[in-house]
XYZ file of C-alpha atoms in Angstrom:
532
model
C -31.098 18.667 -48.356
C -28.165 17.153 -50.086
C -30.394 16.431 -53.399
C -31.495 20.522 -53.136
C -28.634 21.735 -53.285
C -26.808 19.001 -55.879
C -29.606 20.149 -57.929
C -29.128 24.246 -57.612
C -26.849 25.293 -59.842
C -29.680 24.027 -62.577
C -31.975 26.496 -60.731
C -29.872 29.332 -60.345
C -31.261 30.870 -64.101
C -34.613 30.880 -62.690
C -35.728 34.411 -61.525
C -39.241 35.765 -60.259
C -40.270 39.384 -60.180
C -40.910 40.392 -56.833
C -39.980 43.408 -54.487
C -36.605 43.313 -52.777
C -36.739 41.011 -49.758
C -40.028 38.976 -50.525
C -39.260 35.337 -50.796
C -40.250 32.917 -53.401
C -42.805 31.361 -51.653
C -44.471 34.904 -50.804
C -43.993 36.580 -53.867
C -47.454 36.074 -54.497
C -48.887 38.031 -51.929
C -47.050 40.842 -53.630
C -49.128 41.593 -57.109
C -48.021 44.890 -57.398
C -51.908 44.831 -59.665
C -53.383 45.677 -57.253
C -53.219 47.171 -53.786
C -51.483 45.228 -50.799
C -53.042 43.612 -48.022
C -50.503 43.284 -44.634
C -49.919 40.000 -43.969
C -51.341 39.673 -40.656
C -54.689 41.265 -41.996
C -54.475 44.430 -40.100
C -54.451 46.876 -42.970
C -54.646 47.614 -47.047
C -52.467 49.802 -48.529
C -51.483 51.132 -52.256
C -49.007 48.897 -53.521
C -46.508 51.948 -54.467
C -46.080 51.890 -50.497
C -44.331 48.465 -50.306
C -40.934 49.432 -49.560
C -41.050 53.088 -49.389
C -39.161 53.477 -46.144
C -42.020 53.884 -44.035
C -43.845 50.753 -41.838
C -47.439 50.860 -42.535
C -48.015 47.665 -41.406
C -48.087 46.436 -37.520
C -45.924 42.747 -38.921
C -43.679 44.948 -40.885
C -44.792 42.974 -44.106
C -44.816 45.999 -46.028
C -41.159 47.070 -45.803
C -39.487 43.755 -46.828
C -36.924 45.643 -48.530
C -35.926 47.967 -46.374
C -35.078 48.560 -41.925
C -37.866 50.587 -41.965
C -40.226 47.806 -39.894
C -38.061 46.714 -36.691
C -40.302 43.839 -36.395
C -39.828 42.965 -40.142
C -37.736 39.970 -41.821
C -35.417 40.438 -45.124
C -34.959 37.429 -47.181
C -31.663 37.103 -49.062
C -32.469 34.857 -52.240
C -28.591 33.335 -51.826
C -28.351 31.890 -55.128
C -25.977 28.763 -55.062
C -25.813 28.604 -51.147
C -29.082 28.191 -48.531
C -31.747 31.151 -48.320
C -32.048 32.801 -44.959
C -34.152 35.570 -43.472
C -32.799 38.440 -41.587
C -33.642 41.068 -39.512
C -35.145 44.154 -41.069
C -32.574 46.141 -39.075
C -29.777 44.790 -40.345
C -30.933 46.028 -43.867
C -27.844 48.445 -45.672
C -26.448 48.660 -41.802
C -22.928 48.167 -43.537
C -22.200 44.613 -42.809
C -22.939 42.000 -45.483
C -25.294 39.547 -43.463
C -26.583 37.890 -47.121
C -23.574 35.735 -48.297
C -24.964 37.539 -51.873
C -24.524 41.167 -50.275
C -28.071 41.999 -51.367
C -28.930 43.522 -47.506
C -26.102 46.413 -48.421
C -27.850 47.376 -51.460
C -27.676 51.013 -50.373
C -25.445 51.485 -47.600
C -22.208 52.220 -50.142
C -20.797 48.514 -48.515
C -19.726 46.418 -51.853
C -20.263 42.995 -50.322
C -18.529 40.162 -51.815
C -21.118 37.484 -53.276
C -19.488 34.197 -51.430
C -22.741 32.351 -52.201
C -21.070 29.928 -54.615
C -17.966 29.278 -52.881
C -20.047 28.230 -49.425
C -22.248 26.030 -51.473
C -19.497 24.356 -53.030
C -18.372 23.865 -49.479
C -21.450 23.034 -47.944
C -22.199 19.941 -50.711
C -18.880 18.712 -49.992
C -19.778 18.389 -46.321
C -23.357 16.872 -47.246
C -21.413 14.462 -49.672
C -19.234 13.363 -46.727
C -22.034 13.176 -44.414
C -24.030 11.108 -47.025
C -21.085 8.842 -47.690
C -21.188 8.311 -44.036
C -24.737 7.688 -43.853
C -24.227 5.256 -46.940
C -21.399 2.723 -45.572
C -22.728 2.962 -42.322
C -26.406 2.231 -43.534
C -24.586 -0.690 -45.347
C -22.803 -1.872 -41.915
C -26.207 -1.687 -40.201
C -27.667 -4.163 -42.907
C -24.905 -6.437 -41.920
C -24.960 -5.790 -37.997
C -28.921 -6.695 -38.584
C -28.572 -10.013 -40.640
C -25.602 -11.430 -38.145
C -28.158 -10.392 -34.764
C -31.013 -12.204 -36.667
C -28.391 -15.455 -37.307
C -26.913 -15.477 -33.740
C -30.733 -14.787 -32.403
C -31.431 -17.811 -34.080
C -28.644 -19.767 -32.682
C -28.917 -18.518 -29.018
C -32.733 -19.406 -28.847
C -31.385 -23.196 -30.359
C -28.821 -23.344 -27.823
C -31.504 -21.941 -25.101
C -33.982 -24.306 -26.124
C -31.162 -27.534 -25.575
C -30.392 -25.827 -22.062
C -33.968 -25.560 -20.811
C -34.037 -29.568 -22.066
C -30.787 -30.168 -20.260
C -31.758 -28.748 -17.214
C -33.840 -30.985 -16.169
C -31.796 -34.589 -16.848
C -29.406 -32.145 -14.546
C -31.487 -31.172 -12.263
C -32.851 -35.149 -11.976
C -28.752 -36.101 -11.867
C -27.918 -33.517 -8.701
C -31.214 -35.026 -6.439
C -29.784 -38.483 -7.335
C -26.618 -37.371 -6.150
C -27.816 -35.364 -3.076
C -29.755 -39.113 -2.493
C -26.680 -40.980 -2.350
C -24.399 -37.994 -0.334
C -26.710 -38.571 2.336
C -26.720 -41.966 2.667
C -22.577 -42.333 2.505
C -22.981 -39.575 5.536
C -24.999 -42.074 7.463
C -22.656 -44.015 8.197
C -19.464 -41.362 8.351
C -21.011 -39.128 10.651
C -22.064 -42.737 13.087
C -18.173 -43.745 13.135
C -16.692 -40.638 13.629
C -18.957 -39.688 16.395
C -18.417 -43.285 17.888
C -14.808 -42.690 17.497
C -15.308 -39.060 19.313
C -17.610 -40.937 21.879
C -14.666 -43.269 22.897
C -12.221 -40.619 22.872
C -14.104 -38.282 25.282
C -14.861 -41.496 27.300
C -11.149 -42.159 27.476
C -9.821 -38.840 28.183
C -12.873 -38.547 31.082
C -11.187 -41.856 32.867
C -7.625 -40.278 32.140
C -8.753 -36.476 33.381
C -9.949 -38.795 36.767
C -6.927 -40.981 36.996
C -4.600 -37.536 36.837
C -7.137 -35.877 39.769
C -6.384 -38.850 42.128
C -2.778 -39.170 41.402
C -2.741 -35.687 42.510
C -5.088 -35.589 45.446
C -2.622 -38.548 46.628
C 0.086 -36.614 45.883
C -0.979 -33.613 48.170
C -2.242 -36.364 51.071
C 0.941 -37.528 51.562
C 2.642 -33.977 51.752
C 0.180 -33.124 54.133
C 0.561 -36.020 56.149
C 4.027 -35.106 57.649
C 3.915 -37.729 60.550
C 2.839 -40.372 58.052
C 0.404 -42.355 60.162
C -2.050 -42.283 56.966
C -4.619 -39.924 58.046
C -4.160 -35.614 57.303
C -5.174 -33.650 60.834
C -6.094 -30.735 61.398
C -2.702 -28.907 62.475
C -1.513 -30.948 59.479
C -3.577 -28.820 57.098
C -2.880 -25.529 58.862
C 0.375 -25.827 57.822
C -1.304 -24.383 54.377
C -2.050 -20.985 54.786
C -2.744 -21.176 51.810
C -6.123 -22.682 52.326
C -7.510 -20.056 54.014
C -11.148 -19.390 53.616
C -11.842 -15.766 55.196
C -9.159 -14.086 53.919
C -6.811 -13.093 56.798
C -3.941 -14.924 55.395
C -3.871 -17.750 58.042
C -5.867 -21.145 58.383
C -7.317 -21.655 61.868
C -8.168 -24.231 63.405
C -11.900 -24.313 62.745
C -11.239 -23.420 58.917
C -9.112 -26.618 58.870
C -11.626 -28.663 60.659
C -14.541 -27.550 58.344
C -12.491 -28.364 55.161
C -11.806 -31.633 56.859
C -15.598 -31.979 56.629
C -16.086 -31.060 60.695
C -13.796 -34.244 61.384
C -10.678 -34.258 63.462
C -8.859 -35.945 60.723
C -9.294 -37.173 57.868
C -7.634 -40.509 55.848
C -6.554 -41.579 52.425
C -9.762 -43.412 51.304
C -11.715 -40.332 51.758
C -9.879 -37.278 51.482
C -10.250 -37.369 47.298
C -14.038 -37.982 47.672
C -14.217 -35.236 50.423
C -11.887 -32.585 50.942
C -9.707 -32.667 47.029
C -12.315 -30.760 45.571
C -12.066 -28.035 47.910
C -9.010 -27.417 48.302
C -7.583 -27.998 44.784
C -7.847 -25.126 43.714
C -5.905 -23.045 46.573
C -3.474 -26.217 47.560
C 0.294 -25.140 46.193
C 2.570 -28.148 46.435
C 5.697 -28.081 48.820
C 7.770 -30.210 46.275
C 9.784 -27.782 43.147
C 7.788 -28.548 40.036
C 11.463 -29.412 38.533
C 11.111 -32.597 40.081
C 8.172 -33.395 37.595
C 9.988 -33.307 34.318
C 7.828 -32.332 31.331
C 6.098 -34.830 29.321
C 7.807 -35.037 25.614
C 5.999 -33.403 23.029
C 3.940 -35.786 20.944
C 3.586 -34.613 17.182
C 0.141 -33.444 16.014
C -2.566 -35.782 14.395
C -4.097 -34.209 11.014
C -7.312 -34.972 10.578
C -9.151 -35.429 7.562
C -9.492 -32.181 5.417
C -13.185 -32.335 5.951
C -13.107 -32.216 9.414
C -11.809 -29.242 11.363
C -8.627 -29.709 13.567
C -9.243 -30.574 16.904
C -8.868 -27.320 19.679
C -7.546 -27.838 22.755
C -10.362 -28.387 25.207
C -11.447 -25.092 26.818
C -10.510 -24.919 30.691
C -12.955 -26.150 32.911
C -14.810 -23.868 35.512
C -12.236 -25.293 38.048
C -8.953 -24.699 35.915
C -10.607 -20.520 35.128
C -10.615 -20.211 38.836
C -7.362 -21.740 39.488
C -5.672 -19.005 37.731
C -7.772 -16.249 39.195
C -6.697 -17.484 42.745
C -3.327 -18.039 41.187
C -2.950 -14.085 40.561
C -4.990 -13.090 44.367
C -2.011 -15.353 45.938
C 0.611 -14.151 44.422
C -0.874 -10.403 44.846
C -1.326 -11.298 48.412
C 2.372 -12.973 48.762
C 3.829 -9.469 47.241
C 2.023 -7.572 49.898
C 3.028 -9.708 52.619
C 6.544 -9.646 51.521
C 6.688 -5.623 51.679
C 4.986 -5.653 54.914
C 7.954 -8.494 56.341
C 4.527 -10.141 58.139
C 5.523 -13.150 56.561
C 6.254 -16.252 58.963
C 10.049 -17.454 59.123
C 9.048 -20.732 60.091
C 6.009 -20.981 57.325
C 7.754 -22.434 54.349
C 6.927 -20.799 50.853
C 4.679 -21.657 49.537
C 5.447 -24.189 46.007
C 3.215 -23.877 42.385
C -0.242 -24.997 42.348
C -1.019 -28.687 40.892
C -1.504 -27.946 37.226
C -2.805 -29.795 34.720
C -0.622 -31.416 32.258
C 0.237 -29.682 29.488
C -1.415 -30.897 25.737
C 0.101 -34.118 24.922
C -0.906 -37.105 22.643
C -3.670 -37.900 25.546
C -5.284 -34.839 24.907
C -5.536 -34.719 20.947
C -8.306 -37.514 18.986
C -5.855 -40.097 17.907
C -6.664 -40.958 13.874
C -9.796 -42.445 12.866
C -9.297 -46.472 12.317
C -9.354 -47.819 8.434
C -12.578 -48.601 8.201
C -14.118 -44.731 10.199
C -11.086 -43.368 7.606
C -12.923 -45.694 4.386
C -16.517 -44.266 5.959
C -14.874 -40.261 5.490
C -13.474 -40.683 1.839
C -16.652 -42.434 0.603
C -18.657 -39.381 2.127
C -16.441 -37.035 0.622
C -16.330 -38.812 -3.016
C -19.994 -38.529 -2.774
C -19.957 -34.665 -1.643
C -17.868 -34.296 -4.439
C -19.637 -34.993 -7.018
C -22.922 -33.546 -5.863
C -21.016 -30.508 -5.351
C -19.317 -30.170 -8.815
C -23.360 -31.049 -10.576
C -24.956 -28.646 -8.173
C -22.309 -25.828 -9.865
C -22.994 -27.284 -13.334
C -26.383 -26.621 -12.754
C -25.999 -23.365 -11.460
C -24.317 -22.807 -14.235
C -27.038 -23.539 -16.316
C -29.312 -21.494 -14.973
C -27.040 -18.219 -15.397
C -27.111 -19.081 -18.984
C -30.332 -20.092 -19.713
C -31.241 -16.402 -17.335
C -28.492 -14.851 -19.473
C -29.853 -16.093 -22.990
C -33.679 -15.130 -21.841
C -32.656 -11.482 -21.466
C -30.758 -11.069 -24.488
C -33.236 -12.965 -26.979
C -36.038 -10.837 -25.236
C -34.276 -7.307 -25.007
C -35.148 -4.529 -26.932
C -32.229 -3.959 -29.470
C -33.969 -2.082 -31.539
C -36.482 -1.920 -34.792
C -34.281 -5.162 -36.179
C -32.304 -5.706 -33.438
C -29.353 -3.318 -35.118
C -28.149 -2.373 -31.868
C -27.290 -6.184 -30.455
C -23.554 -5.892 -31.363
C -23.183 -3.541 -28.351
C -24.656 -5.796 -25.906
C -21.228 -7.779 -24.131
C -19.184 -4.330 -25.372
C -17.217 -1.306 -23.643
C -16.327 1.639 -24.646
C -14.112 4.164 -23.416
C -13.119 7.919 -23.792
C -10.280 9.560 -21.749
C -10.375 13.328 -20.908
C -7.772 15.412 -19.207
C -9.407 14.201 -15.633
C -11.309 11.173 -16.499
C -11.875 7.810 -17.982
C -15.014 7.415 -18.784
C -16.666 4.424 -19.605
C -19.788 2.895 -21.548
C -20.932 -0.238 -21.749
C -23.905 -0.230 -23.428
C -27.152 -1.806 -22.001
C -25.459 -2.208 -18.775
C -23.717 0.685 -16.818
C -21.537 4.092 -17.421
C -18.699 5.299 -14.931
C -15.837 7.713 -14.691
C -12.467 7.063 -13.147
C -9.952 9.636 -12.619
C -7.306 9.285 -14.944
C -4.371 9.290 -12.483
C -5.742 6.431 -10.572
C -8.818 5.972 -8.442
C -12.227 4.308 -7.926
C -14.857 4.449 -10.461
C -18.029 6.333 -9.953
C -21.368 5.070 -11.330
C -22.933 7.339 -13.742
C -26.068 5.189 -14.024
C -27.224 1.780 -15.383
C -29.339 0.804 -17.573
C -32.441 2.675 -17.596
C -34.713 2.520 -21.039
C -34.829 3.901 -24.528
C -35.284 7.957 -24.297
C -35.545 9.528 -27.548
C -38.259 11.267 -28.647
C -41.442 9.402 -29.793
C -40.559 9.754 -33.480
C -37.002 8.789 -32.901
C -36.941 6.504 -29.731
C -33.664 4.794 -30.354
C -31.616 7.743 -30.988
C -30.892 7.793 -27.090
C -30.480 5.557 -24.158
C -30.839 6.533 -20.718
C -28.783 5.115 -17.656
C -29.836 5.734 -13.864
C -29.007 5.681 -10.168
C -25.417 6.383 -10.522
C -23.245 7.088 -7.394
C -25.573 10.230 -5.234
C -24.125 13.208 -5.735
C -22.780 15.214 -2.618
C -26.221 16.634 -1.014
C -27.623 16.033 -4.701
C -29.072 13.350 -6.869
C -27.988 10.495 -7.780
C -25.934 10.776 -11.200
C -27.556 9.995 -14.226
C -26.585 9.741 -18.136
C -28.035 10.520 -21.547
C -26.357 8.845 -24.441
C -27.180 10.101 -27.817
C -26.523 7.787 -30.697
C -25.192 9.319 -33.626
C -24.671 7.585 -37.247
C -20.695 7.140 -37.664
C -18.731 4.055 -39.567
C -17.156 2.843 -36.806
C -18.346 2.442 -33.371
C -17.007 5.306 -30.734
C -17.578 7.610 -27.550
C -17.075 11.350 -28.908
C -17.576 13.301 -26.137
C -19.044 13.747 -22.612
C -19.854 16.374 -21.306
C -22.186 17.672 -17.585
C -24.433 20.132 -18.745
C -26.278 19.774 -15.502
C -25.130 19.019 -11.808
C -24.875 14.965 -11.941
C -26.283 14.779 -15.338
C -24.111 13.470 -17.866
C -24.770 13.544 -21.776
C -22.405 11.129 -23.795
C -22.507 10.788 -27.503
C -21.871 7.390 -28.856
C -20.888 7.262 -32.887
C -22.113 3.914 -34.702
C -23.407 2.037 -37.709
C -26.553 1.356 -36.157
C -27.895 4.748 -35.770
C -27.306 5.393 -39.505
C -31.049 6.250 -41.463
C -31.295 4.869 -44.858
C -30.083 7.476 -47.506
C -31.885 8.624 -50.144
C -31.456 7.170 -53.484
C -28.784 8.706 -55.716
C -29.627 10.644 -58.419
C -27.026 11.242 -61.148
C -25.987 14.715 -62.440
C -25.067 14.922 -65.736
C -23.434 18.520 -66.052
C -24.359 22.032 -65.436
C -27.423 23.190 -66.787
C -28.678 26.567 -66.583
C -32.410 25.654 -66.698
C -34.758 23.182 -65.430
């Protein structure tokens, strides 16, 4: 188009004889000869009735010249500028629709003829746009000759992964070999070590029960002649069994294990266990001063710090019975049913609170030699399991790009690891081509997906003029979003406008070198000529 109309003004001298409003190319259906035959076939007329002001013909092809024919077409010749047809109606309808004014011939409207001056104008546009199309045809040349050198390189340095891999792969089932065996022998100390522990605090857990149950025997012994009766333990009300806030007699007796009495030697093996739980002690617990805190043992970093051991069942329903008593000692105090002479009643036996005894003590040098060996040897099957992790991302990474479809010569690579961006008066918006397309709002926000990556979607003559990206963020009770980017030939590489011509479908156009066609070869122009 730019080469037609360079080349006009050397055409403009050239004239045809044919009736008013018959193009060039049809002129020849118009021999004025002999008679004329309506273009769609329908009739034959006398050729004096071509543009008499009256349609003879069904296509109007007989009144080119004038508004007889609604359905008929003017052409205005528009010497300098573009031809264009018109509407029959608009013929002498007193506004200039021919940039030559040749549609007012006879409406008494002198049209300018601005033919030349638009011509001018448009072949300065089609200049720019071909000096466009020229440096960014030369910048696709280059964008194509740097894809086909770092192709090249990628599938070298893909080729020394995939060798890599396996000498890595080989290295990290060595190292997995020898983890294993230096947690042999870790995992054997440190449970021996936990063994001995447990075993230790067992016998201590024990020692603490009988100092206890001897403890309570001699409190309830009160005549100390080394054996607990039964009117000895009913002064425990405590102990009660059915509820009624006293111990009788035959309560006493059964928790004495139906014996009249019961002595030292047995009463841990017999009756502790039973009453434990219920027993409150008659001595103030501030005559059993508090054990000193003992500082806390780290243990290795691989391990995890040692909990406090969870209550036993026993402990759990110490404290339930705990809360009943002192819910039942409230009561009784309101109710002044309490017995003068019963003493109150003094805290339960508890357990010690967490001291050294109860935390691991540290492993021993050679259980502590055992634990860094192990954890050298994790280490460095960790740190070649991520290198080859690693290396499998890449080699994945390099396989998709030297395989993906950057177009006819690869012209369209350069976007591949790029973003664009475009800011509106609402949005961000955001392309990164080959990958995904979102919109933020501009005054802060979280982005929405407008689609990923779909496929190539221009037409079949022109596939790579478009790209389509999918399964964006679902609309509200609609479709997911979705976005067409059309790829227009520009000198530098840019996002030009977005715009939602349908509910969550986007259209983007994207400017760059890579959409630029090859122009067509320059043809000087040596002056003005007023012939062919």
């Amino acid at each position: 188009m730019l080469l037609l109309l360079l080349l006009l003004p050397m055409c403009w001298a050239v004239e045809v004889k044919r009736p008013r409003g018959v193009s060039l190319t049809n002129h020849h259906f118009y021999d004025e000869s002999k008679p004329f035959t309506c273009l769609d076939g329908s009739a034959s007329i006398p050729f004096d009735q071509v543009n008499d002001d009256y349609c003879d013909c069904k296509d109007g092809s007989d009144e080119p010249g004038t508004a007889a024919c609604p359905n008929g077409s003017f052409h205005c010749t528009n010497t300098g500028y573009k031809p264009l047809y018109i509407s029959s109606r608009w013929v002498n309808d007193g506004v200039c629709d021919c940039c030559d004014g040749t549609d007012e011939y006879n409406s008494g409207i002198v049209c300018e003829n601005t033919c030349k001056e638009k011509g001018r104008k448009e072949r300065e546009t089609l200049q720019q746009m071909a000096e466009v199309t020229r440096e960014g045809f030369r910048l696709k040349k280059i964008l194509i000759e740097d894809w086909k050198k770092a192709r090249e390189e990628k599938q070298k340095k893909l080729i020394e992964l995939q060798a890599g891999k396996k000498s890595l792969e080989d290295q990290v089932e060595m190292l997995r070999t020898l983890k294993e065996e230096a947690e042999k022998p870790e995992k054997e100390a440190k449970d021996q070590h936990r063994k001995l522990w447990e075993e230790q605090q067992a016998t201590s857990k024990e020692q603490r029960e009988r100092e206890l149950a001897a403890s309570a025997f001699q409190e309830l012994d009160d005549d100390m002649d080394g054996v607990v009766s039964v009117a000895e333990l009913q002064t425990h009300p405590e102990l009660d069994t059915d509820g009624d806030g006293a111990l009788s007699e035959g309560e006493a007796q059964t928790l004495l294990g139906g014996d009249a009495q019961m002595d030292a030697a047995f009463f841990y093996d017999r009756v502790w266990a039973a009453i434990r739980d219920k027993y409150r002690s008659e001595v103030l617990p501030t005559e059993y001063p508090p054990s000193p805190p003992a500082p806390d043992v780290m243990e290795p970093k691989e391990e995890q710090p040692p909990m406090p051991s969870p209550p036993t069942e026993e402990e759990d329903e110490a404290e339930e019975d705990e809360e009943t008593e002192e819910e039942e000692e409230e009561d009784e105090d309101s109710q002044g049913e309490q017995s003068k002479d019963t003493p109150p009643p003094g805290p339960a036996p508890q357990t010690a609170s967490p001291t050294e005894e109860d935390r691991m003590p540290p492993y021993d040098e050679q259980t502590q030699a055992f634990i860094s060996a192990a954890q050298e040897a994790r280490n460095k099957f960790e740190e070649a399991e991520r290198s080859l992790k690693d290396m499998e991302e890449s080699i994945r990474n390099l396989e998709q790009e030297v395989s993906f479809d950057f177009g006819p010569n690869g012209e369209f690579a350069y976007l591949y690891s790029q973003c664009y961006e475009l800011t509106t008066n609402e949005y961000i918006y955001r392309l990164c081509p080959f990958k995904l397309v979102s919109q933020k709002p501009k005054l802060g926000g979280s982005p929405t997906s407008l689609g990923t990556w779909g496929s190539w979607a221009g037409p079949d003559h022109d596939k790579f003029s478009a790209m389509k990206y999918e399964q964006g963020t679902g609309c509200w009770q609609g479709p997911n979003r979705s976005t067409t980017v059309r790829l227009l030939c520009g000198k530098e590489t840019v996002v030009t406008s977005t715009t939602e011509p349908s509910r969550c479908e986007y259209l983007m156009e994207l400017m760059t070198p890579a959409a630029c066609p090859e122009p067509p070869p320059e043809y000087p122009v040596e002056g003005d000529h007023d012939e062919l």
